Amino acid sequence: MAGKSICCAKRIKRDVARCCALALGLYMCSPAGAAVDDHDLASLPMEQLLTLEVYSASKFVQKVSDAPSAVSVVTASDIRVFGWRTLADILRSMRGLYLNNDRNYSYLGARGFLRPGDYNTRFLLLVDGYRANDVVYDQAAIGTEFTLDVDLIERVEFVPGPGSSIYGSNAFFGVINVITKSGRNMSGARGAVEAGSYGARKARASYGWHDDDREFLLSASSYRADGQDLYFPEFDTPAQNNGVARRLDFDRVQSVFAKGSVGAIRITASHGERSKGIPTASFSQVFNDPRSHTVDTQSAVDANYAGALSEQAELSSRVYWGSSSYQGDYIYDYPPLTVNRDGARARWWGGEAKLVSTHFARHKLVAGAEYQRDYRRDQYNFNVEPYALNLDDRRSGIRAGVYLEDEIILRDDLLLNAGLRYDHHSTAGGAYNPRLALMYKLAPSTTVKTVYGTAYRAPNAYELYYQVQGEGGQKANPALKAENIRTRELIVEHYLNADTRITASAFHNSVSDLISQTIDPADNLAVFRNVDQATARGLELELEKAWGGGAKLRTSYSWQQAQDDSTGATLVNSPRHLAKFNLAAPLPSTAWWAGAEAQYVGRRLTRQGSAGGYWLANLTLSSLRLARGMEVSVSVYNLFDRGYADPGSVEHAQDAIRQDGRSFRLKLCAAF
């Protein structure tokens, strides 16, 4: 590209340092590579607000225009100004993404795909580059079940499209990388309290410290929501409380996070636990029983090293350990009235080594290897009293991968990114996945990208081995194969001027051997099968603009058509239209900011009918300097109290599950 030279030693050394820092999550990277506190974003030059660099698309720092994808980025400033409470809130604001919530978990859809029974298995979730999907369900937790408090997020990068060429399994529809804050970002003692609708209250305490090459952050959070009474017409009989589930929508979350670094070494540890009531009587349960709930626990320790071997090479490596557990109490009247306890326990460890080299002129090479040992992938199910064992499945597994990627400067205006990865799973065998992307600088203000790639997802232990007979049960299917996707995409990024950028993309996805949860009519049990071939095509448009003083606009529209290849029918839970609007601006002559958000999700098919399209609007008013060291914000969600519902899955009696009306939150933050 014009002005880019890989032969300049000073430039290489600076790039390596920036790559190490961003990979370790040490700061939010601006184009100049400066560390920026999120409170200072309003003072940045306008062009810097629109040209933040990204790491997740290629596993090294590059300008958005050089990334082999149409990457979306959300910063800590955005999270604060728009009052987002969960990772799910953050993701649903991004181009082409939409959410489902069954009042237990949050589910993410992209480019027309959100499959029933899917626990976000087709998205790879990273935290500071660490794989956060568990090893029983492959779940990418994004709601309150996500272990990290959003106040600790420095930025979120979403890389749409197939990412298996460098990340392996689960990078099917995209890669989500959550980059956390550090002691440098949150220096000193800080606290936050908040209260909201449905008895919601939350508290966080943090302490950060840093000097020249050392820093440390420790944070703990607690959240509780009493929930609300919910009416479900499917259960509207006198014997079932006239369809009203009373106080069963409760949510309780505790989490702790620690992060420290000395020079090029960083260690991160996290632990979170959530208990969530189940008001929907899913899996054919007795309705309105207060004992019905799930408990999810996740822990992780990640040790990372990143440093320069020379002026032309950077080495990074990590070792990690992870743990997750799930336990659900489900109430059935067999008779007698019985608590059925369902659960899973998972433990794993692994490591990765990666080398980035600019030794060869006009090439940036990335070579890496990963290994993960899933030494515990256990699932169980039993009736509590009288005790009866229904499932005791104990498994282990291994996954390993090697990858090679090369960014080649063909001409000053032409950049090629080529990658290939081989993975081997103990349950799914081997898989090769390539990616080719050509970035052409049509003009100084315009870049055209063409991207071709494949990705895969190996079936997880839940889909392969879970088996419980009886009402609400499921059958195992150890013959499942990996599912595959082939993507072609054309992307145009154009700057109208230094403060306005337009992104347009057209995509075509072909999915084969898609794993879907179905009901076997022979015994009425759920089972996962490779039954579907599907195609999705669509267009995405996004406008981003920044003004002096920090005001920012991001708005997008997506048209998508996803259909079953065998029948030509539109897929369930696949909206044809999505629209997003986010405007953050200071209020004149005050210390207050306004964050206004609007989202449209088009009509979606359900299993038995359809869920209508809807508009949602949210509004947050925040004072960045209410008093010395203090900030306050007031948020209203679903501002106009729109009624809307998300499609239910096969485990629900509800064809569509009604979502929350208007709600409020008041938040106070203090730094000491």
mmCIF file with all atom_site columns, C-alpha atoms in Angstrom, residues 376-469:
data_model
loop_
_atom_site.group_PDB
_atom_site.id
_atom_site.type_symbol
_atom_site.label_atom_id
_atom_site.label_alt_id
_atom_site.label_comp_id
_atom_site.label_asym_id
_atom_site.label_entity_id
_atom_site.label_seq_id
_atom_site.pdbx_PDB_ins_code
_atom_site.Cartn_x
_atom_site.Cartn_y
_atom_site.Cartn_z
_atom_site.occupancy
_atom_site.B_iso_or_equiv
_atom_site.pdbx_formal_charge
_atom_site.auth_seq_id
_atom_site.auth_comp_id
_atom_site.auth_asym_id
_atom_site.auth_atom_id
_atom_site.pdbx_PDB_model_num
ATOM 1  C CA . ARG A 1 376 ? -13.120 -33.828 31.238 1.00 0.00 ? 376 ARG A CA 1
ATOM 2  C CA . ARG A 1 377 ? -16.303 -33.560 29.187 1.00 0.00 ? 377 ARG A CA 1
ATOM 3  C CA . ASP A 1 378 ? -18.848 -35.158 31.500 1.00 0.00 ? 378 ASP A CA 1
ATOM 4  C CA . GLN A 1 379 ? -22.642 -35.053 31.284 1.00 0.00 ? 379 GLN A CA 1
ATOM 5  C CA . TYR A 1 380 ? -25.094 -36.374 33.835 1.00 0.00 ? 380 TYR A CA 1
ATOM 6  C CA . ASN A 1 381 ? -28.808 -36.562 34.539 1.00 0.00 ? 381 ASN A CA 1
ATOM 7  C CA . PHE A 1 382 ? -30.672 -38.034 37.491 1.00 0.00 ? 382 PHE A CA 1
ATOM 8  C CA . ASN A 1 383 ? -33.882 -37.742 39.487 1.00 0.00 ? 383 ASN A CA 1
ATOM 9  C CA . VAL A 1 384 ? -33.155 -36.327 42.922 1.00 0.00 ? 384 VAL A CA 1
ATOM 10 C CA . GLU A 1 385 ? -35.808 -38.120 44.999 1.00 0.00 ? 385 GLU A CA 1
ATOM 11 C CA . PRO A 1 386 ? -36.433 -40.940 44.610 1.00 0.00 ? 386 PRO A CA 1
ATOM 12 C CA . TYR A 1 387 ? -32.954 -41.199 43.108 1.00 0.00 ? 387 TYR A CA 1
ATOM 13 C CA . ALA A 1 388 ? -32.770 -42.609 39.592 1.00 0.00 ? 388 ALA A CA 1
ATOM 14 C CA . LEU A 1 389 ? -29.738 -42.282 37.310 1.00 0.00 ? 389 LEU A CA 1
ATOM 15 C CA . ASN A 1 390 ? -30.600 -41.440 33.696 1.00 0.00 ? 390 ASN A CA 1
ATOM 16 C CA . LEU A 1 391 ? -27.212 -40.434 32.241 1.00 0.00 ? 391 LEU A CA 1
ATOM 17 C CA . ASP A 1 392 ? -23.588 -40.682 33.334 1.00 0.00 ? 392 ASP A CA 1
ATOM 18 C CA . ASP A 1 393 ? -21.486 -39.984 30.247 1.00 0.00 ? 393 ASP A CA 1
ATOM 19 C CA . ARG A 1 394 ? -17.754 -39.325 30.739 1.00 0.00 ? 394 ARG A CA 1
ATOM 20 C CA . ARG A 1 395 ? -15.577 -38.296 27.826 1.00 0.00 ? 395 ARG A CA 1
ATOM 21 C CA . SER A 1 396 ? -12.272 -36.672 26.988 1.00 0.00 ? 396 SER A CA 1
ATOM 22 C CA . GLY A 1 397 ? -10.909 -35.304 23.753 1.00 0.00 ? 397 GLY A CA 1
ATOM 23 C CA . ILE A 1 398 ? -8.082  -33.572 21.935 1.00 0.00 ? 398 ILE A CA 1
ATOM 24 C CA . ARG A 1 399 ? -7.990  -30.892 19.301 1.00 0.00 ? 399 ARG A CA 1
ATOM 25 C CA . ALA A 1 400 ? -4.862  -29.597 17.586 1.00 0.00 ? 400 ALA A CA 1
ATOM 26 C CA . GLY A 1 401 ? -4.169  -27.254 14.706 1.00 0.00 ? 401 GLY A CA 1
ATOM 27 C CA . VAL A 1 402 ? -1.399  -25.636 12.684 1.00 0.00 ? 402 VAL A CA 1
ATOM 28 C CA . TYR A 1 403 ? -1.821  -22.554 10.511 1.00 0.00 ? 403 TYR A CA 1
ATOM 29 C CA . LEU A 1 404 ? 0.103   -20.343 8.104  1.00 0.00 ? 404 LEU A CA 1
ATOM 30 C CA . GLU A 1 405 ? -0.884  -16.906 6.878  1.00 0.00 ? 405 GLU A CA 1
ATOM 31 C CA . ASP A 1 406 ? 0.877   -14.473 4.564  1.00 0.00 ? 406 ASP A CA 1
ATOM 32 C CA . GLU A 1 407 ? 0.067   -10.824 3.932  1.00 0.00 ? 407 GLU A CA 1
ATOM 33 C CA . ILE A 1 408 ? 1.726   -9.961  0.621  1.00 0.00 ? 408 ILE A CA 1
ATOM 34 C CA . ILE A 1 409 ? 2.157   -6.491  -0.850 1.00 0.00 ? 409 ILE A CA 1
ATOM 35 C CA . LEU A 1 410 ? 1.721   -7.260  -4.559 1.00 0.00 ? 410 LEU A CA 1
ATOM 36 C CA . ARG A 1 411 ? 1.802   -3.568  -5.485 1.00 0.00 ? 411 ARG A CA 1
ATOM 37 C CA . ASP A 1 412 ? 1.549   -0.348  -3.548 1.00 0.00 ? 412 ASP A CA 1
ATOM 38 C CA . ASP A 1 413 ? -2.209  -0.433  -4.169 1.00 0.00 ? 413 ASP A CA 1
ATOM 39 C CA . LEU A 1 414 ? -2.762  -4.213  -3.958 1.00 0.00 ? 414 LEU A CA 1
ATOM 40 C CA . LEU A 1 415 ? -2.574  -6.422  -0.866 1.00 0.00 ? 415 LEU A CA 1
ATOM 41 C CA . LEU A 1 416 ? -3.146  -10.189 -0.712 1.00 0.00 ? 416 LEU A CA 1
ATOM 42 C CA . ASN A 1 417 ? -3.954  -12.057 2.497  1.00 0.00 ? 417 ASN A CA 1
ATOM 43 C CA . ALA A 1 418 ? -3.718  -15.852 2.157  1.00 0.00 ? 418 ALA A CA 1
ATOM 44 C CA . GLY A 1 419 ? -4.143  -18.340 4.990  1.00 0.00 ? 419 GLY A CA 1
ATOM 45 C CA . LEU A 1 420 ? -4.523  -22.083 5.517  1.00 0.00 ? 420 LEU A CA 1
ATOM 46 C CA . ARG A 1 421 ? -5.096  -24.133 8.647  1.00 0.00 ? 421 ARG A CA 1
ATOM 47 C CA . TYR A 1 422 ? -5.270  -27.850 9.365  1.00 0.00 ? 422 TYR A CA 1
ATOM 48 C CA . ASP A 1 423 ? -7.168  -29.072 12.434 1.00 0.00 ? 423 ASP A CA 1
ATOM 49 C CA . HIS A 1 424 ? -7.629  -32.518 13.903 1.00 0.00 ? 424 HIS A CA 1
ATOM 50 C CA . HIS A 1 425 ? -10.369 -33.415 16.399 1.00 0.00 ? 425 HIS A CA 1
ATOM 51 C CA . SER A 1 426 ? -10.496 -36.713 18.218 1.00 0.00 ? 426 SER A CA 1
ATOM 52 C CA . THR A 1 427 ? -14.240 -36.907 17.461 1.00 0.00 ? 427 THR A CA 1
ATOM 53 C CA . ALA A 1 428 ? -14.446 -35.328 13.988 1.00 0.00 ? 428 ALA A CA 1
ATOM 54 C CA . GLY A 1 429 ? -11.151 -36.144 12.271 1.00 0.00 ? 429 GLY A CA 1
ATOM 55 C CA . GLY A 1 430 ? -9.179  -33.678 10.179 1.00 0.00 ? 430 GLY A CA 1
ATOM 56 C CA . ALA A 1 431 ? -10.171 -30.514 8.322  1.00 0.00 ? 431 ALA A CA 1
ATOM 57 C CA . TYR A 1 432 ? -8.372  -28.048 6.024  1.00 0.00 ? 432 TYR A CA 1
ATOM 58 C CA . ASN A 1 433 ? -9.719  -24.496 5.763  1.00 0.00 ? 433 ASN A CA 1
ATOM 59 C CA . PRO A 1 434 ? -8.305  -21.744 3.510  1.00 0.00 ? 434 PRO A CA 1
ATOM 60 C CA . ARG A 1 435 ? -8.961  -18.011 3.231  1.00 0.00 ? 435 ARG A CA 1
ATOM 61 C CA . LEU A 1 436 ? -7.970  -15.709 0.364  1.00 0.00 ? 436 LEU A CA 1
ATOM 62 C CA . ALA A 1 437 ? -8.578  -11.968 0.461  1.00 0.00 ? 437 ALA A CA 1
ATOM 63 C CA . LEU A 1 438 ? -7.492  -9.333  -2.042 1.00 0.00 ? 438 LEU A CA 1
ATOM 64 C CA . MET A 1 439 ? -7.508  -5.680  -0.938 1.00 0.00 ? 439 MET A CA 1
ATOM 65 C CA . TYR A 1 440 ? -7.304  -3.149  -3.790 1.00 0.00 ? 440 TYR A CA 1
ATOM 66 C CA . LYS A 1 441 ? -6.768  0.542   -3.065 1.00 0.00 ? 441 LYS A CA 1
ATOM 67 C CA . LEU A 1 442 ? -9.001  1.882   -5.829 1.00 0.00 ? 442 LEU A CA 1
ATOM 68 C CA . ALA A 1 443 ? -8.307  5.454   -4.697 1.00 0.00 ? 443 ALA A CA 1
ATOM 69 C CA . PRO A 1 444 ? -6.749  7.033   -1.594 1.00 0.00 ? 444 PRO A CA 1
ATOM 70 C CA . SER A 1 445 ? -10.207 7.070   -0.023 1.00 0.00 ? 445 SER A CA 1
ATOM 71 C CA . THR A 1 446 ? -11.586 3.777   -1.386 1.00 0.00 ? 446 THR A CA 1
ATOM 72 C CA . THR A 1 447 ? -10.647 0.141   -0.754 1.00 0.00 ? 447 THR A CA 1
ATOM 73 C CA . VAL A 1 448 ? -12.270 -2.829  -2.489 1.00 0.00 ? 448 VAL A CA 1
ATOM 74 C CA . LYS A 1 449 ? -11.932 -6.281  -0.893 1.00 0.00 ? 449 LYS A CA 1
ATOM 75 C CA . THR A 1 450 ? -12.789 -9.679  -2.287 1.00 0.00 ? 450 THR A CA 1
ATOM 76 C CA . VAL A 1 451 ? -12.833 -12.543 0.221  1.00 0.00 ? 451 VAL A CA 1
ATOM 77 C CA . TYR A 1 452 ? -13.165 -16.296 -0.218 1.00 0.00 ? 452 TYR A CA 1
ATOM 78 C CA . GLY A 1 453 ? -12.970 -18.717 2.683  1.00 0.00 ? 453 GLY A CA 1
ATOM 79 C CA . THR A 1 454 ? -14.251 -21.861 4.297  1.00 0.00 ? 454 THR A CA 1
ATOM 80 C CA . ALA A 1 455 ? -14.918 -22.765 7.903  1.00 0.00 ? 455 ALA A CA 1
ATOM 81 C CA . TYR A 1 456 ? -16.136 -25.732 9.879  1.00 0.00 ? 456 TYR A CA 1
ATOM 82 C CA . ARG A 1 457 ? -17.612 -26.664 13.225 1.00 0.00 ? 457 ARG A CA 1
ATOM 83 C CA . ALA A 1 458 ? -16.989 -30.042 14.825 1.00 0.00 ? 458 ALA A CA 1
ATOM 84 C CA . PRO A 1 459 ? -20.003 -31.536 16.639 1.00 0.00 ? 459 PRO A CA 1
ATOM 85 C CA . ASN A 1 460 ? -19.784 -31.061 20.385 1.00 0.00 ? 460 ASN A CA 1
ATOM 86 C CA . ALA A 1 461 ? -20.188 -33.562 23.201 1.00 0.00 ? 461 ALA A CA 1
ATOM 87 C CA . TYR A 1 462 ? -23.767 -32.479 23.904 1.00 0.00 ? 462 TYR A CA 1
ATOM 88 C CA . GLU A 1 463 ? -24.856 -33.070 20.311 1.00 0.00 ? 463 GLU A CA 1
ATOM 89 C CA . LEU A 1 464 ? -22.961 -36.358 20.057 1.00 0.00 ? 464 LEU A CA 1
ATOM 90 C CA . TYR A 1 465 ? -23.593 -38.119 23.353 1.00 0.00 ? 465 TYR A CA 1
ATOM 91 C CA . TYR A 1 466 ? -26.444 -36.601 25.374 1.00 0.00 ? 466 TYR A CA 1
ATOM 92 C CA . GLN A 1 467 ? -29.234 -39.146 25.836 1.00 0.00 ? 467 GLN A CA 1
ATOM 93 C CA . VAL A 1 468 ? -32.157 -39.113 28.271 1.00 0.00 ? 468 VAL A CA 1
ATOM 94 C CA . GLN A 1 469 ? -35.389 -40.977 27.685 1.00 0.00 ? 469 GLN A CA 1
#
